[in-house]
PDB file of C-alpha atoms in Angstrom:
ATOM      1  CA  MET A   3      42.458 107.464  84.756  1.00  0.00           C
ATOM      2  CA  GLY A   4      43.311 107.122  81.038  1.00  0.00           C
ATOM      3  CA  PRO A   5      41.747 103.655  80.739  1.00  0.00           C
ATOM      4  CA  THR A   6      38.554 104.974  82.366  1.00  0.00           C
ATOM      5  CA  TRP A   7      38.320 107.710  79.722  1.00  0.00           C
ATOM      6  CA  LEU A   8      38.853 105.107  76.977  1.00  0.00           C
ATOM      7  CA  LYS A   9      36.124 102.835  78.363  1.00  0.00           C
ATOM      8  CA  ILE A  10      33.674 105.727  78.550  1.00  0.00           C
ATOM      9  CA  GLY A  11      34.616 106.677  74.969  1.00  0.00           C
ATOM     10  CA  ILE A  12      33.762 103.173  73.751  1.00  0.00           C
ATOM     11  CA  LEU A  13      30.357 103.386  75.457  1.00  0.00           C
ATOM     12  CA  TYR A  14      29.674 106.626  73.575  1.00  0.00           C
ATOM     13  CA  LEU A  15      30.758 104.932  70.331  1.00  0.00           C
ATOM     14  CA  ILE A  16      28.310 102.075  70.889  1.00  0.00           C
ATOM     15  CA  PHE A  17      25.501 104.532  71.650  1.00  0.00           C
ATOM     16  CA  GLY A  18      26.401 106.745  68.666  1.00  0.00           C
ATOM     17  CA  LEU A  19      26.466 103.785  66.305  1.00  0.00           C
ATOM     18  CA  GLY A  20      23.112 102.661  67.693  1.00  0.00           C
ATOM     19  CA  VAL A  21      21.644 106.074  66.920  1.00  0.00           C
ATOM     20  CA  GLY A  22      23.132 105.867  63.420  1.00  0.00           C
ATOM     21  CA  HIS A  23      21.541 102.482  62.819  1.00  0.00           C
ATOM     22  CA  PHE A  24      18.218 103.741  64.164  1.00  0.00           C
ATOM     23  CA  MET A  25      18.361 106.663  61.730  1.00  0.00           C
ATOM     24  CA  SER A  26      19.237 104.362  58.859  1.00  0.00           C
ATOM     25  CA  TYR A  27      16.508 101.828  59.581  1.00  0.00           C
ATOM     26  CA  THR A  28      13.752 104.389  60.168  1.00  0.00           C
ATOM     27  CA  ILE A  29      14.900 107.062  57.670  1.00  0.00           C
ATOM     28  CA  GLN A  30      14.591 109.633  60.472  1.00  0.00           C
ATOM     29  CA  LEU A  31      17.632 111.667  59.516  1.00  0.00           C
ATOM     30  CA  ASN A  32      16.701 114.618  61.720  1.00  0.00           C
ATOM     31  CA  TRP A  33      18.842 113.028  64.479  1.00  0.00           C
ATOM     32  CA  ALA A  34      22.049 113.443  62.421  1.00  0.00           C
ATOM     33  CA  SER A  35      23.439 116.324  64.469  1.00  0.00           C
ATOM     34  CA  ALA A  36      22.952 114.470  67.755  1.00  0.00           C
ATOM     35  CA  HIS A  37      24.458 111.333  66.207  1.00  0.00           C
ATOM     36  CA  ALA A  38      27.529 113.289  65.068  1.00  0.00           C
ATOM     37  CA  HIS A  39      27.964 115.042  68.415  1.00  0.00           C
ATOM     38  CA  THR A  40      27.693 111.729  70.250  1.00  0.00           C
ATOM     39  CA  ASN A  41      30.446 110.225  68.131  1.00  0.00           C
ATOM     40  CA  LEU A  42      32.718 113.274  68.066  1.00  0.00           C
ATOM     41  CA  LEU A  43      32.378 114.599  71.621  1.00  0.00           C
ATOM     42  CA  GLY A  44      31.513 111.300  73.203  1.00  0.00           C
ATOM     43  CA  MET A  45      33.902 108.944  71.472  1.00  0.00           C
ATOM     44  CA  VAL A  46      36.634 110.878  69.675  1.00  0.00           C
ATOM     45  CA  VAL A  47      37.397 113.658  72.160  1.00  0.00           C
ATOM     46  CA  THR A  48      36.963 111.376  75.170  1.00  0.00           C
ATOM     47  CA  SER A  49      39.271 108.757  73.651  1.00  0.00           C
ATOM     48  CA  VAL A  50      41.927 111.292  72.659  1.00  0.00           C
ATOM     49  CA  ILE A  51      42.013 112.610  76.220  1.00  0.00           C
ATOM     50  CA  GLY A  52      42.157 109.006  77.447  1.00  0.00           C
ATOM     51  CA  LEU A  53      45.123 108.253  75.206  1.00  0.00           C
ATOM     52  CA  VAL A  54      46.957 111.358  76.420  1.00  0.00           C
ATOM     53  CA  LEU A  55      46.338 110.314  80.015  1.00  0.00           C
ATOM     54  CA  CYS A  56      47.572 106.773  79.294  1.00  0.00           C
ATOM     55  CA  VAL A  57      50.882 108.218  78.094  1.00  0.00           C
ATOM     56  CA  TYR A  58      51.087 110.945  80.775  1.00  0.00           C
ATOM     57  CA  PRO A  59      49.129 109.590  83.764  1.00  0.00           C
ATOM     58  CA  HIS A  60      50.419 112.315  86.103  1.00  0.00           C
ATOM     59  CA  LEU A  61      48.098 114.768  84.328  1.00  0.00           C
ATOM     60  CA  ALA A  62      45.047 112.998  85.793  1.00  0.00           C
ATOM     61  CA  LYS A  63      46.285 112.999  89.378  1.00  0.00           C
ATOM     62  CA  ASN A  64      46.252 116.718  90.105  1.00  0.00           C
ATOM     63  CA  GLY A  65      43.324 119.046  90.776  1.00  0.00           C
ATOM     64  CA  LEU A  66      43.084 120.153  87.157  1.00  0.00           C
ATOM     65  CA  GLY A  67      42.879 116.543  86.000  1.00  0.00           C
ATOM     66  CA  LYS A  68      40.128 115.709  88.459  1.00  0.00           C
ATOM     67  CA  ALA A  69      38.175 118.877  87.645  1.00  0.00           C
ATOM     68  CA  THR A  70      38.505 118.085  83.935  1.00  0.00           C
ATOM     69  CA  PHE A  71      37.107 114.601  84.487  1.00  0.00           C
ATOM     70  CA  TRP A  72      34.025 115.716  86.401  1.00  0.00           C
ATOM     71  CA  LEU A  73      33.200 118.824  84.362  1.00  0.00           C
ATOM     72  CA  TYR A  74      33.571 116.971  81.067  1.00  0.00           C
ATOM     73  CA  HIS A  75      31.725 113.819  82.091  1.00  0.00           C
ATOM     74  CA  ILE A  76      28.817 115.715  83.609  1.00  0.00           C
ATOM     75  CA  GLY A  77      28.686 118.338  80.835  1.00  0.00           C
ATOM     76  CA  VAL A  78      28.809 115.997  77.833  1.00  0.00           C
ATOM     77  CA  PRO A  79      25.704 113.916  78.699  1.00  0.00           C
ATOM     78  CA  ILE A  80      23.742 117.077  79.502  1.00  0.00           C
ATOM     79  CA  PHE A  81      24.842 118.643  76.211  1.00  0.00           C
ATOM     80  CA  LEU A  82      24.081 115.465  74.241  1.00  0.00           C
ATOM     81  CA  PHE A  83      20.647 115.252  75.864  1.00  0.00           C
ATOM     82  CA  SER A  84      19.960 118.734  74.498  1.00  0.00           C
ATOM     83  CA  ALA A  85      21.210 117.699  71.055  1.00  0.00           C
ATOM     84  CA  PHE A  86      18.578 114.954  70.978  1.00  0.00           C
ATOM     85  CA  TRP A  87      15.787 116.830  72.775  1.00  0.00           C
ATOM     86  CA  VAL A  88      16.032 119.822  70.403  1.00  0.00           C
ATOM     87  CA  GLN A  89      14.097 117.703  67.867  1.00  0.00           C
ATOM     88  CA  ILE A  90      11.205 117.414  70.321  1.00  0.00           C
ATOM     89  CA  ASP A  91      11.093 120.740  72.181  1.00  0.00           C
ATOM     90  CA  PRO A  92      13.766 123.246  71.072  1.00  0.00           C
ATOM     91  CA  ALA A  93      12.978 125.894  73.696  1.00  0.00           C
ATOM     92  CA  PHE A  94      13.290 123.411  76.557  1.00  0.00           C
ATOM     93  CA  ALA A  95      16.342 121.686  75.053  1.00  0.00           C
ATOM     94  CA  HIS A  96      18.408 124.847  74.922  1.00  0.00           C
ATOM     95  CA  ILE A  97      18.302 125.117  78.701  1.00  0.00           C
ATOM     96  CA  PHE A  98      20.431 121.969  78.751  1.00  0.00           C
ATOM     97  CA  THR A  99      22.667 123.293  75.975  1.00  0.00           C
ATOM     98  CA  PHE A 100      23.458 126.329  78.108  1.00  0.00           C
ATOM     99  CA  ILE A 101      24.269 124.121  81.105  1.00  0.00           C
ATOM    100  CA  GLY A 102      26.164 121.212  79.514  1.00  0.00           C
ATOM    101  CA  GLY A 103      28.000 123.177  76.836  1.00  0.00           C
ATOM    102  CA  PRO A 104      29.881 125.508  79.196  1.00  0.00           C
ATOM    103  CA  MET A 105      30.665 122.613  81.553  1.00  0.00           C
ATOM    104  CA  LEU A 106      32.325 120.541  78.849  1.00  0.00           C
ATOM    105  CA  LEU A 107      34.070 123.612  77.420  1.00  0.00           C
ATOM    106  CA  LEU A 108      35.467 124.485  80.843  1.00  0.00           C
ATOM    107  CA  GLY A 109      36.602 120.878  81.238  1.00  0.00           C
ATOM    108  CA  ILE A 110      38.501 121.083  77.927  1.00  0.00           C
ATOM    109  CA  ILE A 111      40.014 124.463  78.873  1.00  0.00           C
ATOM    110  CA  LEU A 112      41.221 122.995  82.179  1.00  0.00           C
ATOM    111  CA  PHE A 113      42.671 120.017  80.291  1.00  0.00           C
ATOM    112  CA  ALA A 114      44.563 122.414  78.010  1.00  0.00           C
ATOM    113  CA  ILE A 115      45.845 124.420  80.985  1.00  0.00           C
ATOM    114  CA  ASN A 116      46.933 121.184  82.643  1.00  0.00           C
ATOM    115  CA  LEU A 117      48.822 120.176  79.502  1.00  0.00           C
ATOM    116  CA  PHE A 118      50.596 123.506  79.155  1.00  0.00           C
ATOM    117  CA  ILE A 119      51.502 123.758  82.844  1.00  0.00           C
ATOM    118  CA  ASN A 120      52.340 120.160  83.732  1.00  0.00           C
ATOM    119  CA  LEU A 121      53.678 118.688  80.512  1.00  0.00           C
ATOM    120  CA  PRO A 122      57.124 120.082  79.720  1.00  0.00           C
ATOM    121  CA  ALA A 123      58.076 120.599  76.086  1.00  0.00           C
ATOM    122  CA  ASN A 124      60.821 118.002  76.416  1.00  0.00           C
ATOM    123  CA  ALA A 125      58.692 115.386  78.208  1.00  0.00           C
ATOM    124  CA  GLU A 126      59.576 112.646  75.719  1.00  0.00           C
ATOM    125  CA  ARG A 127      63.298 113.324  76.037  1.00  0.00           C
ATOM    126  CA  GLU A 128      63.062 113.282  79.839  1.00  0.00           C
ATOM    127  CA  LYS A 129      61.183 109.992  79.683  1.00  0.00           C
ATOM    128  CA  ASN A 130      63.884 108.435  77.495  1.00  0.00           C
ATOM    129  CA  ASP A 131      66.676 109.820  79.725  1.00  0.00           C
ATOM    130  CA  GLN A 132      65.146 108.055  82.737  1.00  0.00           C
ATOM    131  CA  LYS A 133      65.347 104.678  80.959  1.00  0.00           C
ATOM    132  CA  ILE A 134      69.092 105.022  80.337  1.00  0.00           C
TER     133      ILE A 134
END
């Protein structure tokens, strides 16, 4: 599952950079917040989770890992849509903020719970002991 998260993160990076270039070329800097959220939530957070799951793939195979994947990857696009749409119709956009934001937050909370429950403090030592 880690490589899937990394691939999705790269797609967000490409989109975020595209928005940045659009802003630069058109001098429409009012999209800066959406551009930043796309790069930070979309690329950085997604890629960090992907890297963690590449190192500890067992975290993606349980119920918490699967719930994290779906909540996060449904919540982030909804939230990012609101970050862009707020420039057009703020009242309508906030409906999506209140839907996508809690979904992605719950996904991150479940990821944290998964880490604390299923990743022992001495995971690296145990991994090295198995090689010997």
